[in-house]
Amino acid sequence: MLQYLRLLGIGGIGIIRMSGKNCFEILEKIFKPKKNENIEQIKGYTMKYGHIIENEKIIDEVLVSYFKEPMSYTTENMCEINSHGGNVVMKKILELCLQNGAELAEAGEFTKRAFLNGRIDLTQAESVIDVINAKSEKEVQAGIKQLEGGLSKEISAIKQEILDVMVNIEVAIDYPEYDVEEVTNNEIMNMLDSVENKLNKLEKSFDNGKILKEGIKTAIIGKPNAGKSSLLNRILKEDRAIVTEFEGTTRDTIEEFVNINGIPLKLIDTAGIRNAKDEVEKIGIHKSKEIAKNADLIIAIFDASRPLSKEDKDILEIIKGKKVIILLNKIDLQQKLHKEDKDFKEVTDSIIEISALNNIGIDDVYAEITKLFEINEINLDNDLVITNIRHKNLIHQAIESIKKTKETMKEKMPIDIVAVYIKQILEDLGNITGEFVTEDIINEIFSKFCLGK
Ligand code: GDP
């Protein structure tokens, strides 16, 4: 008799959820509804008002929602106690549940049960955590689409396409006296091509998915006084609400996530920019090199009111061959550097004249990023976007299996050998939705969840 429950958050209201066959029995021991009703008569999707009690003493005034199997998040009997959100009161109610036979839930326990009980597949379960952790609306949309079964449907359709051909292969293996092999070979090749195309498209969508999920890792580099912190402040101002700081690996690296007009940027080493006033940072051409190395996008900023210096030239050297936008800053002053200058043109076509101080040209910077990363092309209404590296790796594996199958066919291997390879493709795809997945993988996936979900 396992019961699972968990307490969520601190606030006006807190929710303690229980799931499991006997959760109503435990509830009855601690909850006294205003209007008494036999649990058999209480319908699912209803709420009852009453008190949590311990030895006749009222602990809290609560509302309890009832979900009856199989119509619940986990497909088991479930109840959610909506209590006051204070730590002390919630801890007390939680203790009462535990004393009466419940067990504490692990991270992701509820969603794991929904998966193990077959209500959702693994991709849907994984999308729950994506929706919770989303840092932008687009990311939420991608997560919801997956939660609704978008990826599962696509994978099943592809699997069906393979299975349809597999049936004919089985016939050819079981009844070799009928000469169906020639037809089947053509059929198999067409199917493999078609499936490979579809999977390639999905795999490619991960480039966009990665941007949605992780943001474009962006480094702002430039010599001291070029205007890095002015630009940074300008960018951060655009999106005060969503700026999140991530602790970097060293004490003074911070990454900030901003979202401007749907462009998710993960600004790296923003602490380095802010501390640039100290002497150690000023010599940091090596540091710039290192930061640039890890970036998806480099924004290199130059003081356009001064002629190009040795340091500027060093920076131009660093950014050669990278995805880069050059900003010529301080165009409100007398301009010594221009976007037509050969030094810049040699490096990139993305050169923008700005004034960080006066907010000139900043919108053009965002437009340029959108163009460089084809962000407008991320069309979540029509296209499926893979955001999960596990899915991407398995899709890649399936594509590799397709290639191997094609080779065996070209080598005119017997049909039963080909069939073994085709089964491998099915298995790779089945791992995405969780059909064949091992317990270790399941545990790893759900350990990333938060408690209570
Ligand atoms: P950093 O060392 O690269 O971070 O440069 P800062 O952002 O600290 O800027 C250095 C100096 O240039 C500061 O005094 C800024 O006010 C000034 N500055 C930055 N952007 C502009 C600009 O567009 N126009 C003018 N006139 N001054 C600017």
Tab-separated table of C-alpha atoms and ligand atoms in Angstrom:
chain	number	residue	atom	x	y	z
A	1	MET	CA	0.000	0.000	0.000
A	2	LEU	CA	1.937	2.959	-1.261
A	3	GLN	CA	0.753	6.494	-0.960
A	4	TYR	CA	2.511	9.366	-2.519
A	5	LEU	CA	2.238	12.915	-1.527
A	6	ARG	CA	4.125	16.082	-1.593
A	7	LEU	CA	3.807	19.644	-0.490
A	8	LEU	CA	4.165	22.523	-2.889
A	9	GLY	CA	5.437	26.023	-2.363
A	10	ILE	CA	4.824	28.689	0.203
A	11	GLY	CA	2.040	31.146	-0.354
A	12	GLY	CA	-1.551	31.980	0.431
A	13	ILE	CA	-2.527	28.461	-0.490
A	14	GLY	CA	-0.510	25.264	-0.427
A	15	ILE	CA	-1.364	21.933	-1.996
A	16	ILE	CA	-0.612	18.520	-0.589
A	17	ARG	CA	-1.305	15.779	-3.099
A	18	MET	CA	-1.857	12.120	-2.394
A	19	SER	CA	-2.067	9.364	-4.949
A	20	GLY	CA	-2.661	5.655	-4.517
A	21	LYS	CA	-5.315	3.080	-3.948
A	22	ASN	CA	-5.858	3.965	-0.305
A	23	CYS	CA	-5.414	7.689	-0.338
A	24	PHE	CA	-9.092	8.324	0.495
A	25	GLU	CA	-8.832	6.073	3.560
A	26	ILE	CA	-5.915	8.122	4.832
A	27	LEU	CA	-7.778	11.306	4.009
A	28	GLU	CA	-10.829	10.199	5.960
A	29	LYS	CA	-8.713	9.836	9.082
A	30	ILE	CA	-7.533	13.434	9.020
A	31	PHE	CA	-10.230	15.364	7.137
A	32	LYS	CA	-13.629	16.241	8.497
A	33	PRO	CA	-15.869	17.607	5.731
A	34	LYS	CA	-18.505	20.168	6.696
A	35	LYS	CA	-21.101	17.995	5.018
A	36	ASN	CA	-20.373	14.353	5.690
A	37	GLU	CA	-20.691	12.043	2.748
A	38	ASN	CA	-19.583	8.513	2.137
A	39	ILE	CA	-16.503	8.386	-0.068
A	40	GLU	CA	-18.391	6.081	-2.441
A	41	GLN	CA	-20.868	8.874	-3.101
A	42	ILE	CA	-18.300	11.586	-3.719
A	43	LYS	CA	-17.756	12.058	-7.421
A	44	GLY	CA	-14.392	12.637	-9.060
A	45	TYR	CA	-13.516	16.211	-10.065
A	46	THR	CA	-15.330	17.621	-7.062
A	47	MET	CA	-14.153	19.620	-4.094
A	48	LYS	CA	-15.227	19.514	-0.484
A	49	TYR	CA	-14.883	22.087	2.247
A	50	GLY	CA	-13.920	21.116	5.807
A	51	HIS	CA	-11.194	20.836	8.406
A	52	ILE	CA	-8.017	18.881	8.914
A	53	ILE	CA	-8.241	17.504	12.422
A	54	GLU	CA	-5.970	15.765	14.886
A	55	ASN	CA	-7.623	14.274	17.969
A	56	GLU	CA	-10.708	16.480	17.503
A	57	LYS	CA	-8.480	19.550	17.282
A	58	ILE	CA	-8.769	21.685	14.144
A	59	ILE	CA	-5.405	22.016	12.402
A	60	ASP	CA	-6.525	24.003	9.343
A	61	GLU	CA	-9.511	24.967	7.238
A	62	VAL	CA	-9.149	23.366	3.824
A	63	LEU	CA	-10.677	22.488	0.478
A	64	VAL	CA	-10.055	18.989	-0.817
A	65	SER	CA	-10.311	17.959	-4.476
A	66	TYR	CA	-11.179	14.376	-5.332
A	67	PHE	CA	-10.053	12.464	-8.392
A	68	LYS	CA	-11.166	8.914	-8.824
A	69	GLU	CA	-9.277	6.270	-10.743
A	70	PRO	CA	-8.695	6.141	-13.645
A	71	MET	CA	-9.569	9.784	-14.234
A	72	SER	CA	-6.652	11.435	-12.512
A	73	TYR	CA	-3.165	12.710	-13.233
A	74	THR	CA	-1.621	9.411	-12.140
A	75	THR	CA	-4.710	7.327	-13.095
A	76	GLU	CA	-4.909	6.295	-9.428
A	77	ASN	CA	-7.223	7.610	-6.747
A	78	MET	CA	-5.971	11.058	-5.892
A	79	CYS	CA	-6.805	13.907	-3.594
A	80	GLU	CA	-5.364	17.353	-3.220
A	81	ILE	CA	-5.620	19.159	0.072
A	82	ASN	CA	-5.706	22.901	-0.483
A	83	SER	CA	-4.583	24.280	2.837
A	84	HIS	CA	-3.155	27.582	3.938
A	85	GLY	CA	0.284	27.882	2.431
A	86	GLY	CA	2.369	28.466	5.551
A	87	ASN	CA	5.302	26.176	6.209
A	88	VAL	CA	4.194	25.157	9.680
A	89	VAL	CA	0.630	24.281	8.770
A	90	MET	CA	1.629	22.394	5.639
A	91	LYS	CA	4.318	20.470	7.469
A	92	LYS	CA	1.752	19.511	10.110
A	93	ILE	CA	-0.744	18.226	7.517
A	94	LEU	CA	2.020	16.367	5.735
A	95	GLU	CA	3.029	14.717	9.007
A	96	LEU	CA	-0.546	13.674	9.626
A	97	CYS	CA	-0.712	12.039	6.222
A	98	LEU	CA	2.544	10.200	6.902
A	99	GLN	CA	1.433	9.067	10.348
A	100	ASN	CA	-1.694	7.614	8.801
A	101	GLY	CA	0.086	5.501	6.224
A	102	ALA	CA	1.243	7.746	3.380
A	103	GLU	CA	4.786	7.842	2.053
A	104	LEU	CA	6.744	10.806	0.882
A	105	ALA	CA	6.873	11.162	-2.895
A	106	GLU	CA	10.132	11.296	-4.769
A	107	ALA	CA	10.969	13.904	-7.392
A	108	GLY	CA	8.697	13.410	-10.398
A	109	GLU	CA	6.765	10.618	-8.654
A	110	PHE	CA	3.322	11.692	-9.869
A	111	THR	CA	4.374	12.043	-13.494
A	112	LYS	CA	6.355	8.818	-13.305
A	113	ARG	CA	3.211	7.036	-12.137
A	114	ALA	CA	1.242	8.611	-14.984
A	115	PHE	CA	3.851	7.126	-17.332
A	116	LEU	CA	4.133	3.721	-15.662
A	117	ASN	CA	0.356	3.450	-15.550
A	118	GLY	CA	0.237	4.154	-19.282
A	119	ARG	CA	-1.665	7.450	-19.334
A	120	ILE	CA	1.186	9.265	-21.042
A	121	ASP	CA	4.303	8.140	-22.838
A	122	LEU	CA	7.837	9.138	-21.982
A	123	THR	CA	8.000	12.150	-24.316
A	124	GLN	CA	4.864	13.549	-22.723
A	125	ALA	CA	6.237	12.974	-19.232
A	126	GLU	CA	9.459	14.703	-20.169
A	127	SER	CA	7.566	17.676	-21.557
A	128	VAL	CA	6.017	18.322	-18.137
A	129	ILE	CA	9.393	19.332	-16.789
A	130	ASP	CA	10.045	21.418	-19.908
A	131	VAL	CA	6.835	23.369	-19.402
A	132	ILE	CA	7.695	23.951	-15.754
A	133	ASN	CA	11.234	25.100	-16.495
A	134	ALA	CA	10.400	27.131	-19.608
A	135	LYS	CA	11.987	30.539	-19.754
A	136	SER	CA	10.033	31.884	-22.693
A	137	GLU	CA	6.546	31.626	-24.150
A	138	LYS	CA	7.856	29.821	-27.224
A	139	GLU	CA	9.466	27.231	-25.006
A	140	VAL	CA	6.174	26.751	-23.189
A	141	GLN	CA	4.439	26.292	-26.533
A	142	ALA	CA	6.957	23.680	-27.626
A	143	GLY	CA	6.529	21.873	-24.305
A	144	ILE	CA	2.739	21.931	-24.435
A	145	LYS	CA	2.751	20.639	-27.971
A	146	GLN	CA	4.842	17.690	-26.840
A	147	LEU	CA	2.654	17.198	-23.785
A	148	GLU	CA	-0.348	16.980	-26.084
A	149	GLY	CA	1.397	14.110	-27.830
A	150	GLY	CA	2.822	15.896	-30.891
A	151	LEU	CA	6.094	14.009	-30.915
A	152	SER	CA	4.482	10.726	-29.892
A	153	LYS	CA	2.085	10.895	-32.847
A	154	GLU	CA	4.872	11.635	-35.294
A	155	ILE	CA	6.992	8.775	-33.960
A	156	SER	CA	4.056	6.338	-34.059
A	157	ALA	CA	3.252	7.333	-37.648
A	158	ILE	CA	6.856	6.659	-38.629
A	159	LYS	CA	6.826	3.344	-36.797
A	160	GLN	CA	3.606	2.373	-38.534
A	161	GLU	CA	5.198	3.104	-41.888
A	162	ILE	CA	8.007	0.696	-40.990
A	163	LEU	CA	5.623	-1.934	-39.602
A	164	ASP	CA	3.518	-1.917	-42.772
A	165	VAL	CA	6.569	-3.007	-44.714
A	166	MET	CA	7.722	-5.332	-41.962
A	167	VAL	CA	4.546	-7.368	-42.467
A	168	ASN	CA	5.538	-8.069	-46.063
A	169	ILE	CA	9.044	-8.970	-45.017
A	170	GLU	CA	7.680	-11.494	-42.527
A	171	VAL	CA	5.620	-13.014	-45.350
A	172	ALA	CA	8.730	-13.258	-47.518
A	173	ILE	CA	10.618	-14.940	-44.683
A	174	ASP	CA	7.812	-17.327	-43.753
A	175	TYR	CA	6.816	-18.261	-47.320
A	176	PRO	CA	10.017	-18.207	-49.370
A	177	GLU	CA	8.303	-20.294	-52.034
A	178	TYR	CA	6.363	-17.202	-53.148
A	179	ASP	CA	8.728	-14.985	-54.987
A	180	VAL	CA	7.806	-11.672	-53.380
A	181	GLU	CA	11.355	-10.608	-52.574
A	182	GLU	CA	11.920	-8.275	-55.539
A	183	VAL	CA	8.809	-6.242	-54.810
A	184	THR	CA	9.675	-6.173	-51.173
A	185	ASN	CA	13.169	-4.837	-51.816
A	186	ASN	CA	11.783	-1.819	-53.644
A	187	GLU	CA	9.191	-1.344	-51.040
A	188	ILE	CA	11.779	-1.476	-48.240
A	189	MET	CA	14.071	1.022	-49.961
A	190	ASN	CA	11.219	3.491	-50.497
A	191	MET	CA	10.129	3.135	-46.930
A	192	LEU	CA	13.674	3.627	-45.627
A	193	ASP	CA	14.116	6.772	-47.734
A	194	SER	CA	10.830	8.199	-46.579
A	195	VAL	CA	11.467	7.443	-42.919
A	196	GLU	CA	15.004	8.797	-43.130
A	197	ASN	CA	13.708	12.075	-44.568
A	198	LYS	CA	11.210	12.489	-41.792
A	199	LEU	CA	13.761	11.707	-39.106
A	200	ASN	CA	16.316	14.057	-40.655
A	201	LYS	CA	13.773	16.838	-40.476
A	202	LEU	CA	13.092	16.082	-36.833
A	203	GLU	CA	16.778	15.909	-35.999
A	204	LYS	CA	17.387	19.231	-37.686
A	205	SER	CA	14.612	20.866	-35.671
A	206	PHE	CA	16.784	20.326	-32.621
A	207	ASP	CA	18.963	23.292	-33.658
A	208	ASN	CA	15.934	25.485	-33.103
A	209	GLY	CA	14.857	23.488	-30.081
A	210	LYS	CA	18.206	24.040	-28.466
A	211	ILE	CA	17.899	27.772	-29.031
A	212	LEU	CA	14.416	27.750	-27.504
A	213	LYS	CA	15.532	25.804	-24.501
A	214	GLU	CA	18.989	27.059	-23.783
A	215	GLY	CA	19.030	30.439	-25.445
A	216	ILE	CA	21.692	31.680	-27.829
A	217	LYS	CA	24.898	31.671	-25.846
A	218	THR	CA	26.070	35.185	-26.461
A	219	ALA	CA	29.369	36.801	-25.551
A	220	ILE	CA	29.854	40.539	-25.590
A	221	ILE	CA	33.496	41.349	-26.089
A	222	GLY	CA	35.478	44.521	-26.705
A	223	LYS	CA	38.346	46.488	-25.262
A	224	PRO	CA	37.845	48.490	-22.062
A	225	ASN	CA	35.563	51.501	-22.532
A	226	ALA	CA	34.203	50.310	-25.855
A	227	GLY	CA	30.754	50.246	-24.260
A	228	LYS	CA	30.187	46.626	-23.211
A	229	SER	CA	28.476	47.362	-19.931
A	230	SER	CA	26.411	50.154	-21.485
A	231	LEU	CA	25.180	47.682	-24.100
A	232	LEU	CA	24.578	45.005	-21.496
A	233	ASN	CA	22.502	47.380	-19.396
A	234	ARG	CA	20.570	48.423	-22.460
A	235	ILE	CA	19.748	44.770	-23.251
A	236	LEU	CA	18.868	43.882	-19.682
A	237	LYS	CA	16.543	46.872	-19.416
A	238	GLU	CA	14.457	45.508	-22.256
A	239	ASP	CA	13.530	42.502	-20.230
A	240	ARG	CA	13.690	43.285	-16.566
A	241	ALA	CA	11.031	40.754	-15.665
A	242	ILE	CA	12.616	37.607	-16.999
A	243	VAL	CA	16.296	38.255	-16.326
A	244	THR	CA	17.619	35.278	-14.461
A	245	GLU	CA	21.103	34.920	-13.159
A	246	PHE	CA	22.911	31.611	-13.276
A	247	GLU	CA	25.986	31.070	-11.182
A	248	GLY	CA	28.845	30.209	-13.475
A	249	THR	CA	31.536	27.696	-12.709
A	250	THR	CA	33.910	30.246	-11.260
A	251	ARG	CA	33.031	32.760	-8.609
A	252	ASP	CA	32.792	35.723	-10.917
A	253	THR	CA	31.044	34.313	-13.975
A	254	ILE	CA	27.360	34.910	-14.245
A	255	GLU	CA	25.068	34.052	-17.122
A	256	GLU	CA	21.895	36.008	-17.622
A	257	PHE	CA	18.949	34.821	-19.640
A	258	VAL	CA	16.961	37.471	-21.453
A	259	ASN	CA	14.116	37.242	-23.840
A	260	ILE	CA	13.643	40.089	-26.262
A	261	ASN	CA	10.839	39.917	-28.835
A	262	GLY	CA	11.023	36.151	-28.594
A	263	ILE	CA	14.804	36.092	-28.977
A	264	PRO	CA	16.196	34.061	-26.102
A	265	LEU	CA	19.727	35.178	-25.285
A	266	LYS	CA	21.947	33.634	-22.694
A	267	LEU	CA	24.503	36.299	-22.018
A	268	ILE	CA	27.689	34.709	-20.820
A	269	ASP	CA	30.196	36.136	-18.398
A	270	THR	CA	28.177	39.217	-17.611
A	271	ALA	CA	30.073	39.497	-14.328
A	272	GLY	CA	33.286	39.810	-16.319
A	273	ILE	CA	31.769	42.777	-18.147
A	274	ARG	CA	30.626	44.416	-14.969
A	275	ASN	CA	33.941	43.936	-13.219
A	276	ALA	CA	35.840	45.126	-16.256
A	277	LYS	CA	36.825	48.219	-14.426
A	278	ASP	CA	39.377	46.343	-12.351
A	279	GLU	CA	42.884	46.169	-13.741
A	280	VAL	CA	43.062	42.396	-13.958
A	281	GLU	CA	40.096	42.284	-16.312
A	282	LYS	CA	41.469	45.042	-18.491
A	283	ILE	CA	44.351	42.944	-19.756
A	284	GLY	CA	41.941	40.138	-20.534
A	285	ILE	CA	42.446	39.482	-24.216
A	286	HIS	CA	43.027	35.842	-23.344
A	287	LYS	CA	39.828	35.859	-21.420
A	288	SER	CA	37.946	37.279	-24.423
A	289	LYS	CA	39.342	34.459	-26.481
A	290	GLU	CA	38.086	31.909	-24.027
A	291	ILE	CA	34.637	33.441	-23.736
A	292	ALA	CA	34.374	33.684	-27.511
A	293	LYS	CA	35.259	30.028	-27.843
A	294	ASN	CA	32.186	28.903	-25.915
A	295	ALA	CA	29.691	31.228	-27.550
A	296	ASP	CA	27.061	30.577	-30.238
A	297	LEU	CA	27.166	34.279	-31.028
A	298	ILE	CA	29.778	36.948	-30.406
A	299	ILE	CA	28.846	40.592	-30.193
A	300	ALA	CA	32.106	42.479	-30.683
A	301	ILE	CA	31.872	46.101	-29.764
A	302	PHE	CA	34.248	48.863	-30.891
A	303	ASP	CA	34.525	52.496	-29.882
A	304	ALA	CA	33.778	54.207	-33.184
A	305	SER	CA	34.896	57.578	-31.871
A	306	ARG	CA	38.506	56.406	-31.784
A	307	PRO	CA	40.740	54.946	-34.461
A	308	LEU	CA	41.266	51.218	-34.469
A	309	SER	CA	43.777	50.236	-31.782
A	310	LYS	CA	46.040	47.229	-31.375
A	311	GLU	CA	43.560	45.722	-28.921
A	312	ASP	CA	40.727	46.196	-31.421
A	313	LYS	CA	42.785	44.400	-34.037
A	314	ASP	CA	43.451	41.547	-31.627
A	315	ILE	CA	39.729	41.222	-31.096
A	316	LEU	CA	39.058	41.204	-34.836
A	317	GLU	CA	41.561	38.387	-35.056
A	318	ILE	CA	39.755	36.401	-32.344
A	319	ILE	CA	36.362	36.668	-33.988
A	320	LYS	CA	37.372	35.713	-37.513
A	321	GLY	CA	35.397	32.744	-38.760
A	322	LYS	CA	32.880	32.898	-35.915
A	323	LYS	CA	29.205	33.799	-35.890
A	324	VAL	CA	29.585	37.429	-35.007
A	325	ILE	CA	27.922	40.811	-35.045
A	326	ILE	CA	30.207	43.832	-35.021
A	327	LEU	CA	28.896	46.920	-33.288
A	328	LEU	CA	30.417	50.319	-33.885
A	329	ASN	CA	29.433	52.192	-30.764
A	330	LYS	CA	29.305	55.875	-29.810
A	331	ILE	CA	28.145	57.110	-33.219
A	332	ASP	CA	26.727	60.143	-31.406
A	333	LEU	CA	30.346	61.324	-31.207
A	334	GLN	CA	32.562	62.163	-34.128
A	335	GLN	CA	32.885	58.930	-36.018
A	336	LYS	CA	36.308	57.498	-36.826
A	337	LEU	CA	35.214	53.960	-37.674
A	338	HIS	CA	32.582	53.099	-40.274
A	339	LYS	CA	30.732	49.989	-41.298
A	340	GLU	CA	32.263	50.192	-44.761
A	341	ASP	CA	35.790	49.850	-43.334
A	342	LYS	CA	37.730	46.947	-44.733
A	343	ASP	CA	38.888	45.727	-41.291
A	344	PHE	CA	35.298	44.926	-40.380
A	345	LYS	CA	34.008	43.849	-43.789
A	346	GLU	CA	36.685	41.189	-43.876
A	347	VAL	CA	35.207	39.571	-40.807
A	348	THR	CA	31.459	39.753	-41.344
A	349	ASP	CA	28.589	41.458	-43.127
A	350	SER	CA	26.768	41.937	-39.861
A	351	ILE	CA	28.039	45.361	-38.896
A	352	ILE	CA	25.779	47.806	-37.101
A	353	GLU	CA	26.414	51.372	-36.012
A	354	ILE	CA	24.923	52.105	-32.630
A	355	SER	CA	24.955	54.329	-29.624
A	356	ALA	CA	24.470	52.254	-26.508
A	357	LEU	CA	24.174	55.423	-24.482
A	358	ASN	CA	21.441	56.988	-26.621
A	359	ASN	CA	19.662	53.810	-27.627
A	360	ILE	CA	20.371	54.182	-31.321
A	361	GLY	CA	20.542	51.084	-33.511
A	362	ILE	CA	19.790	48.588	-30.723
A	363	ASP	CA	16.640	47.289	-32.431
A	364	ASP	CA	18.744	46.613	-35.520
A	365	VAL	CA	20.942	44.392	-33.350
A	366	TYR	CA	17.942	42.274	-32.357
A	367	ALA	CA	16.778	42.128	-35.975
A	368	GLU	CA	20.225	40.935	-37.019
A	369	ILE	CA	20.220	38.163	-34.395
A	370	THR	CA	16.773	37.054	-35.576
A	371	LYS	CA	18.118	36.907	-39.118
A	372	LEU	CA	21.343	35.085	-38.231
A	373	PHE	CA	19.565	32.391	-36.236
A	374	GLU	CA	16.443	32.234	-38.408
A	375	ILE	CA	14.359	32.666	-35.294
A	376	ASN	CA	11.263	33.692	-37.222
A	377	GLU	CA	11.404	30.356	-38.957
A	378	ILE	CA	10.697	28.568	-35.705
A	379	ASN	CA	7.078	27.953	-36.480
A	380	LEU	CA	5.577	26.160	-33.569
A	381	ASP	CA	2.098	26.044	-35.054
A	382	ASN	CA	3.027	23.727	-37.865
A	383	ASP	CA	6.369	22.218	-37.078
A	384	LEU	CA	7.413	19.857	-34.406
A	385	VAL	CA	10.514	21.040	-32.600
A	386	ILE	CA	12.732	18.607	-30.721
A	387	THR	CA	14.030	20.264	-27.577
A	388	ASN	CA	15.305	17.244	-25.697
A	389	ILE	CA	18.828	15.932	-26.247
A	390	ARG	CA	17.766	12.371	-25.379
A	391	HIS	CA	15.237	12.433	-28.210
A	392	LYS	CA	17.746	13.967	-30.561
A	393	ASN	CA	20.325	11.279	-29.816
A	394	LEU	CA	17.819	8.477	-30.356
A	395	ILE	CA	16.615	9.981	-33.608
A	396	HIS	CA	20.217	10.188	-34.694
A	397	GLN	CA	20.693	6.564	-33.719
A	398	ALA	CA	17.623	5.553	-35.736
A	399	ILE	CA	19.002	7.383	-38.771
A	400	GLU	CA	22.273	5.488	-38.357
A	401	SER	CA	20.317	2.226	-38.159
A	402	ILE	CA	18.535	3.161	-41.393
A	403	LYS	CA	21.880	3.721	-43.083
A	404	LYS	CA	23.113	0.338	-41.900
A	405	THR	CA	19.934	-1.317	-43.166
A	406	LYS	CA	20.453	0.271	-46.561
A	407	GLU	CA	23.999	-1.055	-46.670
A	408	THR	CA	22.921	-4.592	-45.903
A	409	MET	CA	20.390	-4.309	-48.695
A	410	LYS	CA	22.961	-3.055	-51.152
A	411	GLU	CA	25.145	-5.971	-50.174
A	412	LYS	CA	22.208	-8.196	-51.088
A	413	MET	CA	22.039	-9.729	-47.640
A	414	PRO	CA	19.244	-12.241	-47.067
A	415	ILE	CA	15.927	-10.724	-46.136
A	416	ASP	CA	15.946	-12.116	-42.592
A	417	ILE	CA	19.200	-10.231	-41.886
A	418	VAL	CA	17.673	-7.044	-43.254
A	419	ALA	CA	14.715	-7.621	-40.963
A	420	VAL	CA	17.016	-7.668	-37.925
A	421	TYR	CA	18.341	-4.227	-38.863
A	422	ILE	CA	14.877	-2.853	-39.434
A	423	LYS	CA	13.842	-4.061	-36.000
A	424	GLN	CA	16.732	-2.028	-34.611
A	425	ILE	CA	15.211	1.132	-36.139
A	426	LEU	CA	11.912	0.308	-34.467
A	427	GLU	CA	13.688	-0.176	-31.185
A	428	ASP	CA	15.509	3.162	-31.404
A	429	LEU	CA	12.181	4.869	-32.016
A	430	GLY	CA	10.475	2.896	-29.266
A	431	ASN	CA	13.083	4.161	-26.818
A	432	ILE	CA	11.963	7.725	-27.482
A	433	THR	CA	8.410	7.087	-26.390
A	434	GLY	CA	9.541	4.766	-23.606
A	435	GLU	CA	8.320	1.439	-24.956
A	436	PHE	CA	11.565	-0.454	-24.408
A	437	VAL	CA	13.293	1.919	-22.100
A	438	THR	CA	15.208	0.557	-19.093
A	439	GLU	CA	14.503	1.338	-15.483
A	440	ASP	CA	17.807	3.201	-15.096
A	441	ILE	CA	16.879	5.615	-17.835
A	442	ILE	CA	13.426	6.114	-16.389
A	443	ASN	CA	14.895	6.884	-12.990
A	444	GLU	CA	17.366	9.311	-14.464
A	445	ILE	CA	14.668	11.161	-16.367
A	446	PHE	CA	12.383	11.568	-13.396
A	447	SER	CA	15.128	12.502	-10.963
A	448	LYS	CA	15.375	15.815	-12.824
A	449	PHE	CA	11.802	16.631	-11.866
A	450	CYS	CA	10.788	18.846	-9.021
A	451	LEU	CA	9.048	17.419	-6.003
A	452	GLY	CA	5.294	17.423	-6.166
A	453	LYS	CA	5.035	16.827	-9.918
B	1	GDP	P1	33.076	48.920	-21.112
B	1	GDP	O1	34.365	49.171	-20.401
B	1	GDP	O2	33.330	48.308	-22.450
B	1	GDP	O3	32.074	48.156	-20.320
B	1	GDP	O4	32.456	50.355	-21.451
B	1	GDP	P2	31.315	51.173	-20.703
B	1	GDP	O5	29.979	50.689	-21.091
B	1	GDP	O6	31.638	51.266	-19.272
B	1	GDP	O7	31.507	52.586	-21.397
B	1	GDP	C1	32.704	53.334	-21.278
B	1	GDP	C2	32.375	54.796	-21.357
B	1	GDP	O8	31.829	55.110	-22.631
B	1	GDP	C3	31.343	55.232	-20.333
B	1	GDP	O9	31.682	56.503	-19.849
B	1	GDP	C4	30.045	55.300	-21.134
B	1	GDP	O10	29.143	56.258	-20.633
B	1	GDP	C5	30.555	55.725	-22.483
B	1	GDP	N1	29.676	55.288	-23.562
B	1	GDP	C6	29.168	54.053	-23.773
B	1	GDP	N2	28.385	54.028	-24.860
B	1	GDP	C7	28.405	55.287	-25.359
B	1	GDP	C8	27.783	55.930	-26.499
B	1	GDP	O11	27.027	55.324	-27.273
B	1	GDP	N3	28.048	57.229	-26.672
B	1	GDP	C9	28.861	57.960	-25.853
B	1	GDP	N4	29.055	59.248	-26.113
B	1	GDP	N5	29.436	57.386	-24.776
B	1	GDP	C10	29.229	56.086	-24.532
